[in-house]
Amino acid sequence: MPKKLVDGNEAIVQGALRAGLGFYAGYPITPASEIMQGLSKSGIAFVNAEDEIASVSMVIGASLAGKKSMTATSGPGFSLMQEGIGLAHMMRVPVVIVNSQRVGPSTGMPTLAAQGDILQAYHGSHGDFVSIAFYPNSVEECYKYTIEAFNAAEEAKCPVYLLTDGMLSHLFESVDLDAVKISLKQRDLKPLGHGSRHFTGLLSKEGIPKTKDSIYYRQWYKSYKDELSNAADNYKFYEYIENNNSDTLVISYGILSRAVFEFKGEFALFRPIRIFPLLEEIKEISQKYKTIIVVEMNDSQYALLLEAFLKREIKKVPVLGGLVAIDELRKGLLNE
Amino acid sequence: MNDLIKQEMMPAIWCQGCPLGIILAQFANVLAELGLSKDNAVIVSGIGCTGRFAGYMNMDSVHTTHGRAIPVAEGIKTANPALNVIVVSGDGDLLGIGGNHMLHSSRRDIDITVICINNELYGLTGGQLAPTSQIGAVTLTSPQGSAVEPINIQGLSTLNKKHFYARTTPAHVQHMKKCMSEAISWKGFSFVEIRTKCITRSKSPLFKTGCDLLNWLKTEYKITDENRKLKDNEMGIIKSG
């Protein structure tokens, strides 16, 4: 097929349909609305919901009813979805949630890109849970990792995030999406209407609530965490560009990594694509470098986690959200 | 009890004298009479005393977060229209925290049935003021008595041109079964309000036992067969469309 000019949001629509999406519910929000608009024309079961709380609840119900399901939003809607995300973890329901980030807090600068929801994606819902998240950096990757997000959700039986941002969602690139070949993970959860199962947000054992059993809670949490971590191990996506002339490793992700690529002559570069769970590979790779720099469009959210993960000090270059000038990056990275 | 109730889960967690047990048994009878079973029906509940309803049914069931039973049910129904999807939950869950979903799923006329067991307060958390509490209701959070009118469930349920609203009580078993049965058979969004009181938290001198409560409901409410707006103490079915 010839190449076509496609933006990030359209690539997410195409990726979701390729993955077998059967249900979408959502609420309009900049910069994610085009995903919803695109899917409203696709012929799949679709609800233009009253808010993001309803959207996430509907995709959970639809997924239990047997359809691969997705919703897409931006920061304010992602905050509203946090209670449903916890429910889907507790009930072990596969769903995909796209968060196209914009500048916050609150309504902030809605049309400008940011990476300010990294910690919310890591631990936004209440209680302990394991986050699985992908963050592509190109239109082709938006397509590819939407499909992988569905695969990971089916395998881990939990919500999986695809993070993007206002810039990547609206970035047009010339791509041949049909040339991308990814095998699809099929569903093994039997749809509703086939038994007497009880899906509940309460801690439960075979459908029976166990709300006073702390010993069982510990057993349950361990096996839950092991299952999700083991499933996520099959999706260790990252990009590493070595540089033998540099003792510094620059870590960046998502759209900002495209700008950081300009500095490949000066530094070694590492880009996590599966940003959560944190990749064990970063530990090994980072050992080769005297200095680690994390540059991101927020006030050092990923750096905070990596510092604890790597148990070493990290140089932080928090360029924040909004329009980022290459000179700002140069100043932060090279101290110029 | 018929086999649509999970016998191994009995006794239920509900208080002695609470009419939820009567409603559960009659709900199961209605489903059996309509030919609904684990092969074609799903029960969805929210949080609260009534929220435990779904877990007692011997069919696939979902116990959602607080207030979200209706959107979860709408997701299920939209994804698989062949399933009969029935929400059973409480007044605080459906009309307080979940009120917005009630407005919009009914407007979209999703073919689900919502059965609201209205005890006029938040029972599971100890008895706090709910949107359904009557003027003067003394609760843990309205020690001077509630100063405002309760939410108008009949009005909300009949807002749309096409609608189905029924009001009944667990003291009128045949009428309650008729309301549930007609609602489940209705094509489109249907809402059944089952009026009761919380035997443990309502602190009413009128009913000390479950028997007192049923007798009080029996004398308080009158059945009308007319398809029109119900007065405060009337039970009946209002439908249009």
Coordinates of C-alpha atoms in Angstrom, one line a residue:
Chain A
M1 CA 0.0 0.0 0.0
P2 CA 1.2 3.5 -0.7
K3 CA 2.1 5.8 2.2
K4 CA -0.6 8.1 3.5
L5 CA -0.5 11.3 5.6
V6 CA -1.9 10.3 9.0
D7 CA -1.9 11.9 12.4
G8 CA -1.3 10.2 15.8
N9 CA -5.0 10.1 16.8
E10 CA -6.0 8.5 13.4
A11 CA -3.2 5.9 13.8
I12 CA -4.6 5.1 17.3
V13 CA -8.1 4.6 15.7
Q14 CA -6.6 2.3 13.0
G15 CA -4.5 0.4 15.5
A16 CA -7.5 -0.2 17.8
L17 CA -9.6 -1.4 14.8
R18 CA -6.8 -3.7 13.7
A19 CA -6.6 -5.1 17.2
G20 CA -10.2 -6.1 17.1
L21 CA -11.9 -3.2 19.0
G22 CA -15.6 -4.0 19.4
F23 CA -16.7 -1.2 21.8
Y24 CA -15.8 2.4 22.4
A25 CA -17.3 4.9 25.0
G26 CA -15.9 8.4 25.4
Y27 CA -16.5 12.0 26.2
P28 CA -15.1 14.8 24.0
I29 CA -11.9 16.4 25.2
T30 CA -9.0 18.2 23.5
P31 CA -6.6 16.8 22.2
A32 CA -8.1 13.3 22.2
S33 CA -11.5 14.0 20.5
E34 CA -10.5 12.9 17.0
I35 CA -10.1 9.3 18.3
M36 CA -13.8 9.3 19.4
Q37 CA -14.8 11.0 16.1
G38 CA -13.0 8.4 14.0
L39 CA -14.4 5.5 15.9
S40 CA -18.0 6.9 15.7
K41 CA -17.7 6.3 11.9
S42 CA -16.3 2.8 12.2
G43 CA -19.5 0.8 12.8
I44 CA -18.4 -0.7 16.1
A45 CA -20.7 -0.4 19.2
F46 CA -20.2 3.1 20.4
V47 CA -21.5 5.4 23.2
N48 CA -21.1 9.2 23.3
A49 CA -21.2 9.1 27.1
E50 CA -22.2 11.8 29.7
D51 CA -18.7 11.9 31.3
E52 CA -15.5 10.1 31.7
I53 CA -16.7 8.2 34.7
A54 CA -19.5 6.7 32.6
S55 CA -17.0 6.1 29.7
V56 CA -14.6 4.0 31.8
S57 CA -17.6 2.1 33.5
M58 CA -19.1 1.4 30.1
V59 CA -15.9 0.0 28.6
I60 CA -15.5 -2.3 31.7
G61 CA -19.1 -3.6 31.2
A62 CA -18.6 -4.0 27.5
S63 CA -15.3 -5.9 28.0
L64 CA -17.0 -8.2 30.4
A65 CA -19.7 -8.8 27.8
G66 CA -17.0 -10.0 25.4
K67 CA -15.9 -7.1 23.3
K68 CA -12.4 -5.6 23.2
S69 CA -13.0 -2.1 24.6
M70 CA -11.3 1.2 24.7
T71 CA -11.8 4.8 25.8
A72 CA -9.6 7.9 25.1
T73 CA -9.2 11.1 27.1
S74 CA -6.9 13.8 28.3
G75 CA -5.7 14.7 31.9
P76 CA -9.0 16.0 33.3
G77 CA -10.9 12.9 32.1
F78 CA -8.1 10.6 33.1
S79 CA -8.5 11.9 36.7
L80 CA -12.2 11.1 36.5
M81 CA -11.4 7.6 35.3
Q82 CA -9.2 6.6 38.2
E83 CA -12.0 4.9 40.2
G84 CA -13.0 2.8 37.2
I85 CA -9.3 1.9 36.6
G86 CA -9.1 0.5 40.2
L87 CA -12.3 -1.5 39.6
A88 CA -10.9 -3.0 36.4
H89 CA -7.7 -4.0 38.3
M90 CA -9.7 -5.6 41.1
M91 CA -12.1 -7.4 38.7
R92 CA -9.3 -8.2 36.2
V93 CA -10.9 -6.7 33.1
P94 CA -8.9 -6.0 30.0
V95 CA -9.5 -2.5 28.7
V96 CA -7.3 0.1 26.9
I97 CA -7.2 3.7 28.0
V98 CA -5.6 6.4 25.9
N99 CA -4.5 9.6 27.6
S100 CA -3.4 12.3 25.2
Q101 CA -1.7 14.7 27.7
R102 CA -2.1 18.5 27.8
V103 CA -0.8 21.1 30.1
G104 CA -2.3 21.1 33.6
P105 CA -3.2 21.2 36.4
S106 CA -6.9 21.6 35.8
T107 CA -7.9 23.0 32.4
G108 CA -4.4 24.5 32.1
M109 CA -3.4 25.0 28.5
P110 CA -5.7 22.5 26.8
T111 CA -4.3 22.8 23.2
L112 CA -0.6 22.5 24.2
A113 CA 1.2 19.2 24.9
A114 CA 2.7 18.0 28.2
Q115 CA 3.9 14.9 29.9
G116 CA 2.4 15.8 33.2
D117 CA 0.3 12.7 33.9
I118 CA 3.3 10.3 34.3
L119 CA 2.8 9.8 38.0
Q120 CA -1.0 9.7 37.6
A121 CA -0.5 6.9 35.1
Y122 CA 1.9 5.2 37.6
H123 CA -0.4 5.4 40.6
G124 CA -3.4 7.5 40.0
S125 CA -6.0 5.2 41.5
H126 CA -6.3 4.4 45.2
G127 CA -4.7 1.4 46.8
D128 CA -1.8 -0.7 45.5
F129 CA -1.9 -1.8 41.8
V130 CA 0.5 -2.5 38.9
S131 CA 0.5 0.0 36.1
I132 CA 1.2 -1.1 32.5
A133 CA 1.8 1.9 30.1
F134 CA 3.2 2.4 26.6
Y135 CA 4.3 5.8 25.2
P136 CA 5.1 5.9 21.5
N137 CA 7.0 8.8 19.8
S138 CA 5.8 8.6 16.2
V139 CA 2.6 8.1 14.2
E140 CA 3.6 4.6 13.1
E141 CA 4.3 3.8 16.8
C142 CA 0.9 5.1 17.8
Y143 CA -0.6 2.4 15.6
K144 CA 1.8 -0.3 16.7
Y145 CA 1.6 0.3 20.4
T146 CA -2.2 0.7 20.4
I147 CA -2.2 -2.9 19.1
E148 CA 0.4 -4.0 21.7
A149 CA -1.7 -2.2 24.4
F150 CA -4.7 -4.5 23.5
N151 CA -2.4 -7.5 23.5
A152 CA -1.0 -6.7 26.9
A153 CA -4.5 -5.9 28.3
E154 CA -5.7 -9.3 27.2
E155 CA -2.7 -11.1 28.5
A156 CA -2.5 -9.3 31.8
K157 CA -6.3 -9.0 32.2
C158 CA -6.2 -5.4 33.4
P159 CA -6.4 -1.8 32.1
V160 CA -3.4 -0.9 29.9
Y161 CA -2.6 2.8 29.1
L162 CA -1.4 4.2 25.8
L163 CA 0.0 7.6 26.6
T164 CA 0.4 10.3 24.0
D165 CA 0.2 14.1 24.1
G166 CA -1.3 17.0 22.2
M167 CA 1.7 17.2 19.9
L168 CA 1.9 13.5 19.0
S169 CA -1.9 13.2 18.7
H170 CA -1.9 15.9 16.1
L171 CA 1.4 15.2 14.4
F172 CA 1.0 14.2 10.7
E173 CA 3.5 11.8 9.2
S174 CA 3.7 9.8 6.0
V175 CA 3.2 6.2 6.9
D176 CA 2.1 2.8 5.5
L177 CA 0.3 1.3 8.5
D178 CA -0.7 -1.8 6.6
A179 CA 2.9 -2.7 6.4
V180 CA 3.1 -3.0 10.2
K181 CA 2.6 -6.7 11.1
I182 CA 1.7 -7.6 14.7
S183 CA 0.1 -10.8 15.8
L184 CA -3.0 -10.4 17.9
K185 CA -3.6 -11.9 21.4
Q186 CA -7.0 -13.5 21.5
R187 CA -9.4 -13.3 24.4
D188 CA -9.7 -16.2 26.9
L189 CA -12.2 -14.5 29.3
K190 CA -15.7 -16.0 28.7
P191 CA -18.3 -13.3 28.1
L192 CA -21.1 -12.6 30.5
G193 CA -24.1 -14.9 30.2
H194 CA -22.1 -18.1 30.5
G195 CA -22.2 -19.0 34.2
S196 CA -22.7 -17.8 37.7
R197 CA -19.5 -15.8 38.2
H198 CA -19.5 -12.7 40.4
F199 CA -17.3 -9.8 39.3
T200 CA -16.8 -7.5 42.3
G201 CA -14.6 -4.6 43.3
L202 CA -14.4 -6.2 46.8
L203 CA -11.5 -8.4 47.6
S204 CA -13.0 -11.8 46.8
K205 CA -12.1 -15.5 46.3
E206 CA -14.0 -17.3 43.5
G207 CA -16.7 -14.6 43.6
I208 CA -17.2 -14.7 47.4
P209 CA -16.3 -11.5 49.2
K210 CA -13.3 -11.8 51.6
T211 CA -13.4 -8.4 53.2
K212 CA -11.9 -9.2 56.6
D213 CA -9.2 -11.7 55.6
S214 CA -5.8 -9.8 55.6
I215 CA -3.8 -13.0 55.1
Y216 CA -5.8 -13.8 52.0
Y217 CA -5.3 -10.1 50.8
R218 CA -1.6 -10.6 50.9
Q219 CA -1.7 -13.8 49.0
W220 CA -4.1 -12.3 46.5
Y221 CA -1.9 -9.2 46.0
K222 CA 1.2 -11.3 45.4
S223 CA -0.3 -13.4 42.8
Y224 CA -2.0 -10.4 41.1
K225 CA 1.3 -8.6 41.0
D226 CA 3.2 -11.6 39.7
E227 CA 0.6 -12.2 37.0
L228 CA 0.7 -8.6 35.7
S229 CA 4.5 -8.3 36.0
N230 CA 5.0 -11.6 34.1
A231 CA 2.6 -10.5 31.4
A232 CA 4.3 -7.1 31.1
D233 CA 7.6 -8.9 30.6
N234 CA 6.5 -9.9 27.1
Y235 CA 6.2 -6.2 26.2
K236 CA 9.7 -4.9 27.0
F237 CA 9.8 -2.2 24.4
Y238 CA 12.6 0.4 24.4
E239 CA 15.2 2.1 22.2
Y240 CA 18.8 2.5 23.1
I241 CA 21.4 4.4 21.1
E242 CA 24.9 3.8 22.3
N243 CA 27.6 6.4 22.2
N244 CA 31.1 5.3 23.1
N245 CA 32.3 8.9 23.1
S246 CA 30.0 9.9 25.9
D247 CA 29.8 9.1 29.6
T248 CA 26.3 10.5 29.9
L249 CA 23.0 8.7 29.2
V250 CA 20.0 10.9 28.4
I251 CA 16.7 9.3 29.1
S252 CA 13.6 10.7 27.4
Y253 CA 10.3 9.3 26.2
G254 CA 7.3 10.1 24.0
I255 CA 7.3 13.1 21.7
L256 CA 10.1 14.9 23.5
S257 CA 12.5 12.0 22.5
R258 CA 12.2 13.2 18.9
A259 CA 13.8 16.5 19.8
V260 CA 16.3 14.8 22.1
F261 CA 17.4 12.6 19.2
E262 CA 19.1 15.8 17.8
F263 CA 21.7 15.3 20.6
K264 CA 22.8 11.7 19.7
G265 CA 26.2 13.0 18.7
E266 CA 26.8 14.3 22.3
F267 CA 25.1 11.6 24.4
A268 CA 24.0 8.0 24.6
L269 CA 20.2 8.0 24.4
F270 CA 17.6 5.7 26.1
R271 CA 13.9 5.8 25.4
P272 CA 11.5 3.6 27.3
I273 CA 8.4 2.8 25.3
R274 CA 6.8 0.5 27.9
I275 CA 7.3 3.2 30.5
F276 CA 5.5 1.1 33.2
P277 CA 6.4 -1.2 34.8
L278 CA 9.9 0.4 34.9
L279 CA 12.2 -1.6 32.6
E280 CA 14.9 -3.7 34.4
E281 CA 17.1 -3.1 31.3
I282 CA 17.6 0.6 32.4
K283 CA 19.4 -0.7 35.5
E284 CA 22.0 -2.6 33.4
I285 CA 22.5 0.0 30.7
S286 CA 22.7 2.9 33.2
Q287 CA 25.7 1.3 35.0
K288 CA 27.9 2.1 32.0
Y289 CA 27.4 5.8 32.4
K290 CA 28.8 8.3 34.9
T291 CA 25.9 10.7 34.5
I292 CA 22.2 10.0 33.9
I293 CA 20.0 12.8 32.7
V294 CA 16.2 12.6 32.5
V295 CA 14.6 15.2 30.3
E296 CA 10.8 15.4 30.3
M297 CA 7.9 17.7 29.7
N298 CA 6.9 17.9 33.4
D299 CA 8.6 18.7 36.7
S300 CA 10.8 15.6 36.9
Q301 CA 8.0 13.0 37.5
Y302 CA 9.8 10.0 35.7
A303 CA 13.2 11.1 37.1
L304 CA 11.7 10.8 40.6
L305 CA 10.8 7.2 40.0
L306 CA 14.0 6.3 38.3
E307 CA 16.1 7.8 41.1
A308 CA 14.5 5.3 43.5
F309 CA 14.6 2.5 41.0
L310 CA 18.3 3.0 40.1
K311 CA 19.4 4.0 43.6
R312 CA 21.5 6.9 42.3
E313 CA 21.3 10.6 41.7
I314 CA 19.9 11.7 38.4
K315 CA 20.4 15.1 36.7
K316 CA 16.9 16.4 36.0
V317 CA 16.0 18.6 33.0
P318 CA 12.3 19.4 33.6
V319 CA 11.4 21.4 30.5
L320 CA 7.7 21.4 31.4
G321 CA 4.7 21.4 29.1
G322 CA 3.8 23.8 26.3
L323 CA 6.0 24.6 23.3
V324 CA 9.6 23.5 23.8
A325 CA 12.4 25.3 22.0
I326 CA 15.5 23.3 21.0
D327 CA 17.6 26.0 22.7
E328 CA 15.9 25.2 26.0
L329 CA 16.9 21.6 25.6
R330 CA 20.4 22.5 24.6
K331 CA 20.7 24.7 27.6
G332 CA 19.4 22.0 29.9
L333 CA 21.5 19.2 28.5
L334 CA 24.8 20.9 27.7
N335 CA 24.7 23.6 30.4
E336 CA 25.2 26.1 27.7
Chain B
M1 CA -36.3 -20.1 47.1
N2 CA -35.7 -21.1 43.5
D3 CA -32.4 -22.0 42.0
L4 CA -31.7 -18.5 40.7
I5 CA -30.4 -17.6 44.2
K6 CA -27.0 -18.9 45.4
Q7 CA -28.1 -21.1 48.3
E8 CA -24.6 -21.4 49.5
M9 CA -24.4 -17.6 50.1
M10 CA -27.4 -17.7 52.5
P11 CA -28.0 -16.2 55.0
A12 CA -27.6 -12.8 53.4
I13 CA -25.7 -10.1 55.2
W14 CA -28.8 -8.0 55.6
C15 CA -30.2 -7.1 59.1
Q16 CA -33.0 -9.1 60.7
G17 CA -36.3 -7.7 59.6
C18 CA -34.9 -5.9 56.5
P19 CA -37.2 -6.4 53.5
L20 CA -34.3 -6.9 51.1
G21 CA -34.6 -10.7 51.5
I22 CA -38.3 -10.6 50.4
I23 CA -37.4 -8.5 47.4
L24 CA -34.5 -10.9 46.5
A25 CA -36.8 -14.0 46.7
Q26 CA -39.5 -12.3 44.6
F27 CA -37.1 -11.0 42.1
A28 CA -35.8 -14.5 41.6
N29 CA -39.4 -15.7 41.1
V30 CA -40.0 -13.0 38.5
L31 CA -36.9 -14.0 36.6
A32 CA -37.9 -17.6 36.6
E33 CA -41.4 -16.8 35.4
L34 CA -40.0 -14.7 32.6
G35 CA -37.6 -17.5 31.6
L36 CA -34.5 -15.6 32.5
S37 CA -31.5 -17.6 33.7
K38 CA -27.7 -17.7 33.7
D39 CA -27.8 -18.2 29.9
N40 CA -29.5 -14.9 29.0
A41 CA -29.4 -12.5 32.0
V42 CA -26.9 -10.4 33.9
I43 CA -27.4 -8.6 37.2
V44 CA -25.5 -5.4 38.0
S45 CA -25.4 -3.7 41.4
G46 CA -23.6 -0.7 42.9
I47 CA -22.4 -0.1 46.4
G48 CA -24.5 -0.3 49.6
C49 CA -26.7 -2.8 51.3
T50 CA -28.6 -3.4 48.1
G51 CA -25.3 -3.4 46.3
R52 CA -24.8 -7.0 47.6
F53 CA -27.9 -8.1 45.6
A54 CA -25.9 -9.1 42.5
G55 CA -23.7 -11.5 44.5
Y56 CA -26.6 -13.6 45.6
M57 CA -28.0 -14.3 42.2
N58 CA -27.0 -17.6 40.6
M59 CA -26.0 -16.1 37.2
D60 CA -23.2 -13.8 36.0
S61 CA -23.3 -10.6 38.0
V62 CA -21.2 -7.5 38.4
H63 CA -20.8 -5.5 41.6
T64 CA -19.5 -2.1 40.4
T65 CA -18.0 1.0 42.1
H66 CA -20.4 3.3 43.9
G67 CA -23.0 4.9 41.5
R68 CA -21.7 3.2 38.4
A69 CA -24.1 0.2 38.0
I70 CA -26.1 2.0 35.3
P71 CA -23.1 2.8 33.0
V72 CA -21.6 -0.7 33.5
A73 CA -25.0 -2.1 32.6
E74 CA -25.2 0.1 29.5
G75 CA -21.8 -1.1 28.4
I76 CA -22.9 -4.7 28.8
K77 CA -26.1 -4.2 26.9
T78 CA -24.6 -2.2 24.1
A79 CA -21.8 -4.8 23.6
N80 CA -24.3 -7.7 23.7
P81 CA -27.9 -6.6 23.1
A82 CA -29.1 -10.3 23.4
L83 CA -28.5 -10.2 27.1
N84 CA -31.2 -9.1 29.6
V85 CA -29.4 -6.6 31.8
I86 CA -31.0 -5.7 35.1
V87 CA -29.6 -3.2 37.7
V88 CA -30.6 -3.6 41.3
S89 CA -29.2 -1.0 43.6
G90 CA -30.1 1.5 46.3
D91 CA -31.4 5.1 46.2
G92 CA -28.1 6.8 47.3
D93 CA -26.2 4.7 44.7
L94 CA -28.6 5.4 41.8
L95 CA -29.8 8.9 42.5
G96 CA -27.1 10.5 44.6
I97 CA -23.6 9.6 43.4
G98 CA -25.0 7.9 40.2
G99 CA -27.7 10.5 39.4
N100 CA -26.0 11.8 36.3
H101 CA -26.0 8.3 34.7
M102 CA -29.6 7.8 35.5
L103 CA -30.5 11.0 33.6
H104 CA -28.5 10.0 30.5
S105 CA -29.0 6.3 30.2
S106 CA -32.8 6.9 30.5
R107 CA -32.5 9.7 27.8
R108 CA -30.7 7.2 25.5
D109 CA -33.5 4.8 26.3
I110 CA -31.1 1.9 26.8
D111 CA -33.0 -1.4 27.0
I112 CA -32.2 -2.1 30.6
T113 CA -34.3 -2.3 33.8
V114 CA -33.3 -0.4 36.9
I115 CA -34.7 -1.6 40.2
C116 CA -34.1 1.0 42.9
I117 CA -34.7 -0.1 46.5
N118 CA -35.3 3.2 48.3
N119 CA -34.8 3.2 52.0
E120 CA -34.4 7.0 52.2
L121 CA -30.9 7.0 53.7
Y122 CA -27.4 5.6 53.5
G123 CA -27.8 2.5 55.6
L124 CA -24.5 0.6 55.2
T125 CA -22.4 3.6 56.3
G126 CA -24.5 4.0 59.5
G127 CA -27.6 6.1 58.4
Q128 CA -26.6 9.4 56.8
L129 CA -28.8 11.9 54.9
A130 CA -29.6 10.8 51.3
P131 CA -31.1 12.7 48.4
T132 CA -34.2 10.6 49.0
S133 CA -34.6 11.5 52.7
Q134 CA -37.9 13.2 53.6
I135 CA -38.2 16.7 55.1
G136 CA -37.6 16.4 58.8
A137 CA -35.6 13.1 58.6
V138 CA -33.2 12.9 61.5
T139 CA -30.0 11.1 60.4
L140 CA -26.4 11.1 61.5
T141 CA -25.7 14.1 59.2
S142 CA -29.0 15.9 59.7
P143 CA -29.4 16.0 63.5
Q144 CA -31.9 18.9 63.3
G145 CA -34.0 17.1 60.6
S146 CA -33.6 17.4 56.8
A147 CA -34.6 20.9 55.6
V148 CA -35.0 20.1 51.9
E149 CA -37.4 18.1 49.7
P150 CA -36.3 14.7 48.6
I151 CA -35.4 14.1 45.0
N152 CA -38.4 13.6 42.7
I153 CA -37.8 10.1 41.4
Q154 CA -41.1 9.9 39.6
G155 CA -40.4 13.2 37.9
L156 CA -36.9 12.2 36.8
S157 CA -38.1 8.8 35.6
T158 CA -40.9 10.3 33.5
L159 CA -38.9 13.2 32.0
N160 CA -38.5 11.6 28.6
K161 CA -41.4 11.2 26.1
K162 CA -40.9 7.5 26.2
H163 CA -40.7 6.2 29.8
F164 CA -41.6 3.4 32.2
Y165 CA -41.8 4.1 36.0
A166 CA -43.3 1.9 38.6
R167 CA -43.6 2.4 42.4
T168 CA -44.3 -0.4 44.8
T169 CA -43.4 -1.8 48.2
P170 CA -42.2 -5.2 49.5
A171 CA -45.4 -5.4 51.6
H172 CA -47.4 -5.7 48.3
V173 CA -45.8 -8.8 46.9
Q174 CA -48.1 -9.4 43.9
H175 CA -47.9 -5.8 42.9
M176 CA -44.2 -5.7 43.4
K177 CA -43.8 -8.8 41.2
K178 CA -46.1 -7.3 38.5
C179 CA -44.0 -4.1 38.5
M180 CA -40.7 -6.0 38.2
S181 CA -42.1 -8.3 35.5
E182 CA -43.6 -5.5 33.4
A183 CA -40.4 -3.4 33.7
I184 CA -38.2 -6.3 32.6
S185 CA -40.5 -7.0 29.6
W186 CA -40.6 -3.3 28.6
K187 CA -38.5 -2.5 25.5
G188 CA -36.3 0.4 26.5
F189 CA -35.3 2.0 29.8
S190 CA -37.5 1.1 32.7
F191 CA -37.3 2.1 36.3
V192 CA -38.9 0.5 39.4
E193 CA -38.8 2.2 42.7
I194 CA -39.4 -0.1 45.7
R195 CA -40.2 2.1 48.7
T196 CA -39.1 0.8 52.1
K197 CA -37.4 2.0 55.2
C198 CA -34.2 1.0 56.9
I199 CA -35.2 -1.2 59.8
T200 CA -31.9 -0.5 61.7
R201 CA -31.1 3.1 60.9
S202 CA -34.4 5.0 60.4
K203 CA -35.1 5.2 64.2
S204 CA -38.8 5.3 63.6
P205 CA -41.1 4.5 66.6
L206 CA -43.6 3.2 64.1
F207 CA -41.7 -0.1 63.3
K208 CA -39.5 -2.0 65.7
T209 CA -39.6 -5.3 63.8
G210 CA -39.8 -6.3 60.1
C211 CA -43.4 -7.3 60.7
D212 CA -44.2 -3.8 61.9
L213 CA -42.4 -2.3 58.9
L214 CA -44.4 -4.4 56.4
N215 CA -47.7 -3.6 58.2
W216 CA -46.8 0.1 58.1
L217 CA -46.0 0.0 54.4
K218 CA -49.2 -1.9 53.8
T219 CA -51.4 0.8 55.4
E220 CA -49.3 3.7 54.1
Y221 CA -49.5 2.9 50.4
K222 CA -52.5 2.4 48.1
I223 CA -52.4 0.8 44.7
T224 CA -53.8 2.6 41.7
D225 CA -54.4 1.0 38.3
E226 CA -54.5 4.4 36.5
N227 CA -51.7 5.3 34.2
R228 CA -51.1 8.8 35.6
K229 CA -48.9 10.8 38.0
L230 CA -48.8 9.1 41.4
K231 CA -49.6 10.9 44.6
D232 CA -47.1 10.6 47.5
N233 CA -48.7 7.5 49.0
E234 CA -49.7 5.8 45.8
M235 CA -48.2 2.8 44.0
G236 CA -48.7 2.1 40.3
I237 CA -47.2 2.0 36.9
I238 CA -46.7 5.0 34.6
K239 CA -45.7 4.3 31.1
S240 CA -45.6 6.0 27.8
G241 CA -44.3 5.2 24.4

